[in-house]
Coordinates of C-alpha atoms in Angstrom, one line a residue:
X284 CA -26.0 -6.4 -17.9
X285 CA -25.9 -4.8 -14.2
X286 CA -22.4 -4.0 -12.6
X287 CA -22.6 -4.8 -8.6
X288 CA -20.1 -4.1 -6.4
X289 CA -18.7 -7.6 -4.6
X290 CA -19.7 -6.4 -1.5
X291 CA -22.2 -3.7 -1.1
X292 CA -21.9 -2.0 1.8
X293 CA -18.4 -2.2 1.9
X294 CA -17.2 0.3 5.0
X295 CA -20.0 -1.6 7.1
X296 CA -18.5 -5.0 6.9
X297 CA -15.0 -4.0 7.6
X298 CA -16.4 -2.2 10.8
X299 CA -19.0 -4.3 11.5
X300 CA -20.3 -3.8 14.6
X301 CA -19.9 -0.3 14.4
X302 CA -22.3 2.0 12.0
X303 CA -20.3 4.7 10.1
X304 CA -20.6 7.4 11.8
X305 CA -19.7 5.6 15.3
X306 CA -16.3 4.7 13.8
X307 CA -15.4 8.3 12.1
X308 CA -16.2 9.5 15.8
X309 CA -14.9 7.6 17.3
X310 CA -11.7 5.5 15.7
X311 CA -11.4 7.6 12.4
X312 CA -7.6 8.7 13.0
X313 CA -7.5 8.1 16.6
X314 CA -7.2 4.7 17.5
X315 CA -6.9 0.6 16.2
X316 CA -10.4 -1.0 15.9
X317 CA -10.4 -4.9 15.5
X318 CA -13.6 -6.1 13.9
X319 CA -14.9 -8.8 15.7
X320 CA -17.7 -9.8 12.5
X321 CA -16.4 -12.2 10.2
X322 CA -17.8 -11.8 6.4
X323 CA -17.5 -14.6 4.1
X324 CA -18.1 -12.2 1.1
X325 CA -15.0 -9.9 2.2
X326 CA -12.7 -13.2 1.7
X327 CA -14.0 -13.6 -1.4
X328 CA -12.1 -10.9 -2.5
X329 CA -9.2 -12.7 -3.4
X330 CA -8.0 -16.4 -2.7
X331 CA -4.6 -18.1 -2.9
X332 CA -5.9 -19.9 -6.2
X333 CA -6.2 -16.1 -7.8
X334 CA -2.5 -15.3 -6.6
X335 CA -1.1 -18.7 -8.0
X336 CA -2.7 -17.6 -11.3
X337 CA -1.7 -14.3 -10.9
X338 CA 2.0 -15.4 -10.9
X339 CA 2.1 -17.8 -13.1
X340 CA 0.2 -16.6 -15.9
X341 CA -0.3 -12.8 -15.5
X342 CA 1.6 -10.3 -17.5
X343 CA 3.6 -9.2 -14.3
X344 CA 5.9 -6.0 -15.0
X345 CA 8.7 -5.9 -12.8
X346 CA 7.1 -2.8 -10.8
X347 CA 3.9 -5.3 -10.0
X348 CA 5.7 -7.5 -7.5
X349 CA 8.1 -6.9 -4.2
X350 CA 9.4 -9.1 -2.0
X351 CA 10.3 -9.0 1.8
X352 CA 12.3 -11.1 4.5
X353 CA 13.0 -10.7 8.5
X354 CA 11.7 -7.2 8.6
X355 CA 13.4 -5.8 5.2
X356 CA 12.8 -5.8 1.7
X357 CA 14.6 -8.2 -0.6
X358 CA 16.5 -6.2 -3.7
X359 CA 14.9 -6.4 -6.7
X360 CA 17.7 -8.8 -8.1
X361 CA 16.4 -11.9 -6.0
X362 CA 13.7 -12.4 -8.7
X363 CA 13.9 -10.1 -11.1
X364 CA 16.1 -11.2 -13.9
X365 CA 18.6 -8.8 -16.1
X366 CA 15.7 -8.0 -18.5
X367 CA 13.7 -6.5 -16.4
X368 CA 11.2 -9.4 -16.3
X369 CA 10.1 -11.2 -13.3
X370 CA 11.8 -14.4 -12.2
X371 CA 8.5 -16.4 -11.6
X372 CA 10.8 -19.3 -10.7
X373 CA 12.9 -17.4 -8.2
X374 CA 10.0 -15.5 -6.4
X375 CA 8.4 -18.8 -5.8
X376 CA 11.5 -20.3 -4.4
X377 CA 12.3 -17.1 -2.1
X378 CA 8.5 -17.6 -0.7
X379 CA 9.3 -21.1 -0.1
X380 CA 12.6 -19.8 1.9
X381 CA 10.4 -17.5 4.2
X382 CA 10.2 -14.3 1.9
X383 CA 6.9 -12.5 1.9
X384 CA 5.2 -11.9 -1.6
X385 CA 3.6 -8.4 -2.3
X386 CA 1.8 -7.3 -4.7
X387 CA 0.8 -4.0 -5.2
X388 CA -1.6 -2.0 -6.4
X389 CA -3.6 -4.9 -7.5
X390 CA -6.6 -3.7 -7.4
X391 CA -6.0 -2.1 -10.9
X392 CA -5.5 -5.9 -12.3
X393 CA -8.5 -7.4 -10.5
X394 CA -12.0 -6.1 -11.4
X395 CA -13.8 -7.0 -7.2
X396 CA -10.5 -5.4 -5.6
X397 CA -11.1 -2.6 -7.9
X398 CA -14.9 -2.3 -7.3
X399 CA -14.6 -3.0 -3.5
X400 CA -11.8 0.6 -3.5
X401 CA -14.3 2.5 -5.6
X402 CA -17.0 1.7 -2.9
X403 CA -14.8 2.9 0.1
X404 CA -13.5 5.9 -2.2
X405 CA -16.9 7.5 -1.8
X406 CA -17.0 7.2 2.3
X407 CA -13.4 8.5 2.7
X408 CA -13.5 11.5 -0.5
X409 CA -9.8 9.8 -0.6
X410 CA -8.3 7.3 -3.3
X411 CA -8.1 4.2 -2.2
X412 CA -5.5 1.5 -2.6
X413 CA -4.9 -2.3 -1.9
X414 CA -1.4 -4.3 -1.3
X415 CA -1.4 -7.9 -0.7
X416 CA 0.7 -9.9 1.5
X417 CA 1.2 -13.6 1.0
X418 CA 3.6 -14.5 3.7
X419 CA 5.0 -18.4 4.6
X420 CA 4.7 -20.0 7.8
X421 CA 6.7 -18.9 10.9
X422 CA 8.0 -15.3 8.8
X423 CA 7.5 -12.2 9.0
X424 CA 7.7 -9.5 5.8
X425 CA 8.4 -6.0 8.2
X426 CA 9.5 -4.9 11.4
X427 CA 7.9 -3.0 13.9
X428 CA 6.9 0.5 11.9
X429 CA 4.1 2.6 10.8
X430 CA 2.4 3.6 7.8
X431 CA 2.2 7.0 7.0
X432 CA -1.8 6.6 5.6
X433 CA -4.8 4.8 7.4
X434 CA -5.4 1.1 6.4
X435 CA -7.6 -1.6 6.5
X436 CA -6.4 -5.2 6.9
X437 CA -9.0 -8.1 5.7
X438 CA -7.3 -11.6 6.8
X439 CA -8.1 -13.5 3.6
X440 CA -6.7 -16.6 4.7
X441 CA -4.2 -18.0 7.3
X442 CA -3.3 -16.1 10.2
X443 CA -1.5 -12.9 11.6
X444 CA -0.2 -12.0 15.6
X445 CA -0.5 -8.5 15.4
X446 CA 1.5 -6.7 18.1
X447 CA 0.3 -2.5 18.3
X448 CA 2.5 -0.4 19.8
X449 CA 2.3 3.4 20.4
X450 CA 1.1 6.1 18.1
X451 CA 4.0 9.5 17.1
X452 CA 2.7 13.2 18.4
X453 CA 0.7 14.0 15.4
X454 CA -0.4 12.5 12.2
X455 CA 2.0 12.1 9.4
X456 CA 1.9 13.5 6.1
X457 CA 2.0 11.2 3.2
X458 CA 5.5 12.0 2.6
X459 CA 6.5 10.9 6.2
X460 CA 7.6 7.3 5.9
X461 CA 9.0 5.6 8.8
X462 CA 12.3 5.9 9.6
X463 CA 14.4 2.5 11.2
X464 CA 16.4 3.7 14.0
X465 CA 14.9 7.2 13.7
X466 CA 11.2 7.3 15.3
X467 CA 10.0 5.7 18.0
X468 CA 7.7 3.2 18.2
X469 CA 6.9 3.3 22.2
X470 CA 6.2 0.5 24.2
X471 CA 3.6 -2.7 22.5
X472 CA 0.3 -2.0 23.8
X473 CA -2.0 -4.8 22.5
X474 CA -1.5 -8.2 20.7
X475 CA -3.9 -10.5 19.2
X476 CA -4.8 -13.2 16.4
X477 CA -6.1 -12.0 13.4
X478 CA -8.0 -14.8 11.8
X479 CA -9.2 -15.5 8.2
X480 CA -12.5 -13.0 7.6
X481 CA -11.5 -10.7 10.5
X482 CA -10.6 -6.7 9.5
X483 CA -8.4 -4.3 11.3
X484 CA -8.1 -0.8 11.4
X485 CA -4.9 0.8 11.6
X486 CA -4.6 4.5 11.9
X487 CA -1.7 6.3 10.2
X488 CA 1.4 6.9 12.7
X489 CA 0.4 3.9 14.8
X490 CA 3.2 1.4 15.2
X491 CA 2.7 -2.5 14.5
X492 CA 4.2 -5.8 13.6
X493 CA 2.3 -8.6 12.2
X494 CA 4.4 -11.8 12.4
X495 CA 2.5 -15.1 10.8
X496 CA 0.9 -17.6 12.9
X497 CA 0.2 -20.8 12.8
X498 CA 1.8 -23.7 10.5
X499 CA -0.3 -22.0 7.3
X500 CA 0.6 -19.5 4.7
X501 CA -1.0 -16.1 5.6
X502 CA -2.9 -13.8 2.8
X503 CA -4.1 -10.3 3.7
X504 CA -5.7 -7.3 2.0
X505 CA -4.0 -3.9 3.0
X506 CA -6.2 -1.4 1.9
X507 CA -4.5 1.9 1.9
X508 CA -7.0 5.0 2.7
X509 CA -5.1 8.3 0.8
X510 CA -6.4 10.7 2.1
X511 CA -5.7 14.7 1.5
X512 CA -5.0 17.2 4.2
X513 CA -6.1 20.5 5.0
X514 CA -2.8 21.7 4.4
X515 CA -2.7 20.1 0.7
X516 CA -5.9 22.4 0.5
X517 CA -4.8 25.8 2.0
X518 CA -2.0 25.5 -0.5
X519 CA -4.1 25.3 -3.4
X520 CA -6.0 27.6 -1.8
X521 CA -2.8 30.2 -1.9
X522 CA -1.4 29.0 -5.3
X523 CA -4.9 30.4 -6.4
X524 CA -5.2 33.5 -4.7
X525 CA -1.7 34.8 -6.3
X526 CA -3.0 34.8 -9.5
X527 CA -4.9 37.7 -8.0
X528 CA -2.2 39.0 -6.0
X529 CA 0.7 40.5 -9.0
X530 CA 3.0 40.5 -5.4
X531 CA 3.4 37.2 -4.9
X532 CA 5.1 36.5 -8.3
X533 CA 7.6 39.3 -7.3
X534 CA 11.1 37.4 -6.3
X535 CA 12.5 37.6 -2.8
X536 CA 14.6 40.5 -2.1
X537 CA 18.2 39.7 -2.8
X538 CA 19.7 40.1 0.7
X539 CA 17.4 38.7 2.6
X540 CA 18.7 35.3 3.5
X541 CA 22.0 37.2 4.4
X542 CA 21.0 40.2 6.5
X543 CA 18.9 38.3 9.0
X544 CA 18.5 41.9 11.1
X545 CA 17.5 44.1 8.0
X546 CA 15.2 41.1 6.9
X547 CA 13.5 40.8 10.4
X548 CA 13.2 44.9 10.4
X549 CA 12.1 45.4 6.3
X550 CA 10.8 41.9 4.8
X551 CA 8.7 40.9 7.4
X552 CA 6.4 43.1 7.0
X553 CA 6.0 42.6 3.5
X554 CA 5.2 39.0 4.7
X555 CA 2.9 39.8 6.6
X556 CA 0.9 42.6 4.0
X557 CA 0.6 39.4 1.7
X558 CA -0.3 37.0 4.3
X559 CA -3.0 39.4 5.3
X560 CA -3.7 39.9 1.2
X561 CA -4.1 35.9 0.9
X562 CA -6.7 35.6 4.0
X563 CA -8.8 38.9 2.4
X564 CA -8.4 36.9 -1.5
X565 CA -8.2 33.0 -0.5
X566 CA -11.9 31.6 -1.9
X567 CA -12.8 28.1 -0.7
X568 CA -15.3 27.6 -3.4
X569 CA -13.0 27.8 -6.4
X570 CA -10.4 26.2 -3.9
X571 CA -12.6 23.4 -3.7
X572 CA -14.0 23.5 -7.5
X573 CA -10.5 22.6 -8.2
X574 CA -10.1 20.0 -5.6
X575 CA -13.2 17.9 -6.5
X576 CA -12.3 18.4 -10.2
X577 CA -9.1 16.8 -9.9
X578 CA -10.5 14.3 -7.5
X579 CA -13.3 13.0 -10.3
X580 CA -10.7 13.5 -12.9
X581 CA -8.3 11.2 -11.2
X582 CA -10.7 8.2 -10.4
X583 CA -9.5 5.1 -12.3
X584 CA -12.3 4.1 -15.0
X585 CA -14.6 1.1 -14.9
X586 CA -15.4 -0.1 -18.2
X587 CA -16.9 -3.6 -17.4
X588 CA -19.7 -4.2 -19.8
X589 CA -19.0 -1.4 -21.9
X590 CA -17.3 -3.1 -24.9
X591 CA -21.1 -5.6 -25.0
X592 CA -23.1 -2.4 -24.9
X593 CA -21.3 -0.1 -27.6
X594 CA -21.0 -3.5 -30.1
X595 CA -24.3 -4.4 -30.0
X596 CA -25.4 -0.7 -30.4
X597 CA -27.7 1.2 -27.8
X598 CA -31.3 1.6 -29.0
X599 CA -33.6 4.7 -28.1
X600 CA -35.8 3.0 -25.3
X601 CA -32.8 0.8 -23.9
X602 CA -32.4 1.9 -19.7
X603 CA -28.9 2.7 -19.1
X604 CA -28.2 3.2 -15.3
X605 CA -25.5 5.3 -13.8
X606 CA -22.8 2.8 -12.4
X607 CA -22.2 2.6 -8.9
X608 CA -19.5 4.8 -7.2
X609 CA -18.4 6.4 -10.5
X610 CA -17.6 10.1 -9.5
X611 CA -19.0 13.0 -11.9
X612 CA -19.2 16.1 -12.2
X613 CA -20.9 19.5 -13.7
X614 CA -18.3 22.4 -14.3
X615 CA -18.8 25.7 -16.2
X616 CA -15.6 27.0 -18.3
X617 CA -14.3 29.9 -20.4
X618 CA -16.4 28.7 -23.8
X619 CA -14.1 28.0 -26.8
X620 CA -14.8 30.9 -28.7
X621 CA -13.7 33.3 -25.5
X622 CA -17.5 34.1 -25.8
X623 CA -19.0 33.4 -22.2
X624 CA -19.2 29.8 -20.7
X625 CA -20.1 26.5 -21.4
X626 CA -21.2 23.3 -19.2
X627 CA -19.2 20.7 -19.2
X628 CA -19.5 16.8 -17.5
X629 CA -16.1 16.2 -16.2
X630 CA -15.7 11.9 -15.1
X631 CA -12.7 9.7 -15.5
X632 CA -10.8 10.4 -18.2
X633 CA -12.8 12.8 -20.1
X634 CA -14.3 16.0 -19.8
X635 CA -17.6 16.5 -22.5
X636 CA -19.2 19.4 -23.7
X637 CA -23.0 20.1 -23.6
X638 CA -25.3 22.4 -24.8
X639 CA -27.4 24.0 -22.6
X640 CA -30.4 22.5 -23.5
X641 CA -28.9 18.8 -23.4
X642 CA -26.9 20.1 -20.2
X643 CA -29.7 20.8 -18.0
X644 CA -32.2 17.1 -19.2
X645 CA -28.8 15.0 -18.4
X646 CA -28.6 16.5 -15.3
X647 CA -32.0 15.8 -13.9
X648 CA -31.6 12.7 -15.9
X649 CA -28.2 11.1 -14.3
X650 CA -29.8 12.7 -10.7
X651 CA -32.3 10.3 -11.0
X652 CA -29.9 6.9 -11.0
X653 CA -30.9 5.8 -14.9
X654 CA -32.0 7.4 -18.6
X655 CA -33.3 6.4 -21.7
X656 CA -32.3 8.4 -25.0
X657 CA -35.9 9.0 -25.9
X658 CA -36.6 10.8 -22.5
X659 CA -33.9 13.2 -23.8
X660 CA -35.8 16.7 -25.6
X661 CA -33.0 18.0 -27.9
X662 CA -33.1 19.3 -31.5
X663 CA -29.3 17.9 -32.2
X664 CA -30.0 14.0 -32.1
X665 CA -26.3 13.8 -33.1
X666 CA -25.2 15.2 -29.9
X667 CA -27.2 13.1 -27.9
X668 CA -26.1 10.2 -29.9
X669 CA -22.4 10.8 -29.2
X670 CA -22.6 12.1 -26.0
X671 CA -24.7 8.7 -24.4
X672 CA -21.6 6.6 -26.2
X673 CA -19.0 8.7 -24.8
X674 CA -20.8 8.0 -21.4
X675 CA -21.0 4.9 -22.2
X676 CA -17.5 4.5 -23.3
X677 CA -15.9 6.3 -20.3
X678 CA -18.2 3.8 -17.7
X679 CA -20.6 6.1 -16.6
X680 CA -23.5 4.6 -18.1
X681 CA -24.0 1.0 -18.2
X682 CA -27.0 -1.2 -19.4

């Protein structure tokens, strides 16, 4: 069994004409680009059919669907009823009354949403999320705002008017929603159709409304681009440096947010001494070791095929290949014994030991896109055995 992504290639179709590095020079956190390729497989994606099932017959937590109306959400006791269970009945009956369905997050419950953010998730280094919008005729779910992360919009079905307006001074941080009333949106810039099997990209901090159009529902794709900042990274970078700094755990001097002269004559200089301290101690690579670890360790798991594999059992000579866009990693840590190091493989949900020996074959092995057990030259079969399964298990590896 092979596990293919539902659209290779992924980034190039949603920027189609445009090769990637063209649009990361060029539109990457600057400005809206409007695809003008359409790409039957994109639409494939999802379908109103899926989202019917996906209503009626899903397990549907009360967190997995929100609903929104003339520019603001609806409360959550619309259609969710006093159990804490979705009103299938009642969100079906809002949508028919001009309310937008969303759904988010779905790529976690659909298996080519969740492929299709793995893909991207290696051309950003970013997680990658999707929310879906199934919106009725002549409504809108949201007024004019911005998002405070990068998306992608696929037009699944339907019909959108999108009106862009200006961008704020400076890109937000995740944390910096839009406020109604607050920020401004400056004056609309550009408005156009977006038609079934057309993408958009929207950069973070650029304003837009996106009434429906046309006499048919409208279904979109937004996929959310997550990305981390430089500033997420030089505080990592301090929080790591003052374990080597026995200063920076000392606790602020007692006066000094009361004396404002004798803590602009005395403190500051012991502000500075540390910040000078932190730029001598600060290491990027251990900054960064940490970074990618947490990034691998956070990817969600993709176990397709795995259940078939480990029940029919995996014999010496059978090819396992290393699953597309599954992150890994190779980390060395403080051994368990306190005697040296030992290698580790750090993926999804699990971080395995290895021996040196088997370390340094899976290495060269997993490098080269596929293995076999009998390529593998160790003197503890056992290890082998269990590690390939844990692989195996954990989605790595698939046959």
């Amino acid at each position: 069994m092979t596990d293919k992504s539902p659209v290779t290639g992924a980034l190039e179709k949603l920027i189609a004409p445009l090769s990637a590095d063209e649009f990361f020079a060029q539109y990457y956190e600057r400005s809206v680009f409007r695809s003008p390729v359409k790409h039957p497989d994109i639409v494939d994606l999802l379908s109103l059919d899926r989202i019917d099932e996906i209503i009626s017959d899903s397990e549907l937590p009360a967190t997995a669907i929100g609903m929104a109306k003339s520019g603001q959400g609806l409360e959550s006791s619309e259609f969710i009823g006093g159990n804490n269970a979705v009103d299938r009945g009642a969100v079906l009956d809002n949508f028919r009354n001009g309310a937008t369905i969303i759904l988010p997050q779905l790529h976690f419950a659909d298996g080519k949403l969740y492929s299709f953010c793995l893909g991207l998730e290696r051309e950003f280094g970013a997680r990658v999320q999707t929310n879906v919008y199934l919106t009725p005729p002549e409504a809108h779910g949201f007024g004019v705002h911005y998002d405070n992360h990068d998306v992608f919009v696929i037009q699944v079905s339907g019909a959108k008017e999108w009106e862009i307006y200006g961008s704020r001074d400076g890109l937000p941080f995740r944390g910096e929603g839009f406020r109604k009333g607050v920020d401004e949106t400056g004056e609309l810039k550009e408005k156009f159709v977006l038609s079934a099997g057309e993408c958009l990209y929207v950069p973070r901090g650029t304003a837009h409304r996106a009434p429906n159009h046309g006499n048919e529902p409208s279904l979109h794709i937004t996929v959310g681009i997550l990305v981390q900042t430089w500033a997420e990274f030089m505080l990592e970078a301090v929080a790591e440096a003052s374990l080597r700094i026995p200063a920076m755990r000392n606790s602020l001097p007692r006066d000094m947010f009361f004396d404002r002269d004798k803590a602009l004559a005395e403190h500051a200089g012991m502000f500075r001494q540390l910040s000078d301290e932190l730029a001598a101690k600060a290491d990027f690579e251990t900054t960064l070791n940490v970074f990618s670890g947490n990034f691998v360790r956070a990817q969600g798991p993709r176990v397709r095929g795995a259940l078939l594999a480990l029940a029919e059992g995996i014999g010496s000579d059978d090819v396992l290949h290393v699953r597309d866009h599954i992150l890994y990693s190779f980390e060395t840590t403080p051994a368990a014994d306190g005697e040296g190091e030992e290698l580790q493989i750090v993926l999804s949900g699990s971080s395995i030991p290895l021996s040196d020996k088997l370390g340094a074959q899976l290495q060269e092995r997993l490098s080269s896109g596929s293995l076999r057990k009998s390529q593998f030259d160790v003197s503890d079969a056992e290890e082998l055995e269990d590690v390939i399964g844990t692989l195996v298990a954990y989605g790595l590896l698939i046959r």
